[in-house]
Amino acid sequence: MANISCDYGQALENFIMKMVRNADNDVAVMPEAMEDICGLLKIAKVNIEHYKNVSDAEQQKGDIAIVYDNGNADLSREVGFSVVSGDGTIAGYRAYQQKDDIDWDENCTKRITTFLNMLHVFCDRSRLMKVADYLAFHDKELETYNIAHFVKTVNVAIAQKKIGKYNACYFNIRDFSDVNNMLGRNKATDVMKKYVNQLSGMLSKDEAVCRMGGDNFTVLFYKENLEKIKNYLDSADVECGDDGKVISIRSAAGFYVIPDDCPDVSQVMDCINAAKNVARSNADVSCVFYNDEVMMRDMERRKYEQLFKPAIKNEEFQVYYQPKVSLKKYKVSGAEALCRWFHDGELIPPIKFIPVLERNKSICTLDFYMLEHVCRDIRSWLDSGKEVVKVSVNLSRCNLGEPQLVERIIATVDKYNVPHEFIEIELTETTTDVAFSELKKVVFGLQASGISTAVDDFGIGYSSLNLISDLPWNVLKIDKKFLEVNQPSTAHNYLMLKHIISLAQSFGIECVVEGVETVEHVKVLKENNCYMAQGFYFDKPLPKDSFEQRLAVNM
Ligand code: C2E
Ligand code: MG
Ligand code: MG
């Protein structure tokens, strides 16, 4: 018969108190609390077993923590206890008799089980706290750090007066929705994970890449790592799939060179966020460093975002028409609709607000507003017997994801009963395969309905010859950069212009050159067999009534 002589109740209470006081620590490192109770119950050894998978016997064996071992266990005589948690994890506890002890009676076994129960409660609590701690500071999906970790790390660095050693950065992966469309969500998430892990792999444990949500991340890194992080975010290759295929990923990143006296984390967040927003608004720039101008631009961005909805409602956007002139007859043979925003007596140019609207897809609303107003104008010109020319409307790439895009365009044109031959849609080149296939759908769809299509700004960015060979464009709008007279590239520009025109024409595509500003430009166009020009040499974008007057004398 086992003889547990001292006050068992008191000992259990002491044990619990010790465990509570040590709640933040792992039970396995609490030999003192264990010693008391094991001594009292004449237990030689306690195993704590956490298994991930109940059916996996091997794994069970390998995952045993011995909490207390006085080296005197009789391994053939044990009391066991185990529980399955909600997530399928098993926690097992075994206590062994001392070698020289007499057999435990029922009462003793009960007490030991009670003690093991208590142990379970505390072990589980400690485990849950670890899980909670992990969840609080990690992103579940990518298993990277999250915003809470970023805030904590910055706060600790400020408290330790080490913040000046760091820089911070906020980045957004460009066109990640295209990667999603191309690979599907799961594979795209894997790509994102690899992209972020590669970046984390370049840093030490005191630095961190943290997910803010979606495809937005922050990085806290030592100042000496700036160049390599900039280069990585500018462009990095990531393997996607098992076939070794690699995709190139670019990010838009805002950087803040943190000063020694940085007061708090909100200053860091505000600065990197403002710089990131400016980087996002500019497709050609991957890194923007915070300064006062960046803050101004970010405030402006927020202002435009807020003003947009009421501005649409109040019809603050106006259609300006810039004539396209035929160089054979010097007549207006078409026009481009360009947007002008009048707010509080101020004219806000497109360069300021279009990139802002492209960021949150408001541009799609504006594009359809423009199309609607153009159709309304054409309808009124037709009704009053005025001369009408084909009008091209710009459609931002952001519209390309919309499944019913072609139908919506046609429905808008038909709503005003405008013959399709009077409408042209200008689209710019795309950057990814997915966007290209969307573009293809739209161009073919419009073509079939008799609405013509134009490639806008051809020659800047990602021009590819597939773009003109694979799609049935009606018009190629050649960017004004080819008319730039800046030695030594003028000769090159003109040579490119000549060949682009001849290539397009051999595909049966009409060319319009943008930015024709001088008589010299007109001459160059004619020499190269291009007879459609758009530019200040002939006309600036005109308000509706001036354009009507211009058309009235169009002979
Ligand atoms: P874009 O579609 O390439 O339009 C041509 C731009 O070149 C217009 O600028 C026009 O005013 C300008 N331009 C025309 N002739 C000349 C010239 O001889 N010299 C110079 N230096 N510039 C000339 P704008 O109106 O400021 O518009 C800028 C861009 O904003 C447009 O480029 C277009 O991408 C975008 N945009 C304008 N309206 C809309 C719209 O309704 N929807 C969308 N999605 N984008 C629009
Ligand atoms: Mg255009
Ligand atoms: Mg253009």
PDB file of C-alpha atoms and ligand atoms in Angstrom, residues 336-338 392-394 426 456-457 477 514 534, ligand 2:
ATOM      1  CA  GLU A 336     -10.198  61.904 -79.096  1.00  0.00           C
ATOM      2  CA  ALA A 337     -12.326  62.477 -76.018  1.00  0.00           C
ATOM      3  CA  LEU A 338     -10.137  63.657 -73.146  1.00  0.00           C
ATOM      4  CA  SER A 392     -12.271  57.743 -79.645  1.00  0.00           C
ATOM      5  CA  VAL A 393     -12.732  57.166 -75.929  1.00  0.00           C
ATOM      6  CA  ASN A 394      -9.916  56.049 -73.620  1.00  0.00           C
ATOM      7  CA  GLU A 426      -8.454  53.382 -77.187  1.00  0.00           C
ATOM      8  CA  ASP A 456      -2.896  53.995 -77.486  1.00  0.00           C
ATOM      9  CA  ASP A 457       0.627  55.259 -76.737  1.00  0.00           C
ATOM     10  CA  LYS A 477      -1.650  55.548 -82.073  1.00  0.00           C
ATOM     11  CA  GLU A 514       0.229  61.823 -81.356  1.00  0.00           C
ATOM     12  CA  GLN A 534      -3.173  64.622 -83.553  1.00  0.00           C
TER      13      GLN A 534
HETATM   14 MG    MG B   2      -5.656  58.209 -75.745  1.00  0.00          MG
END
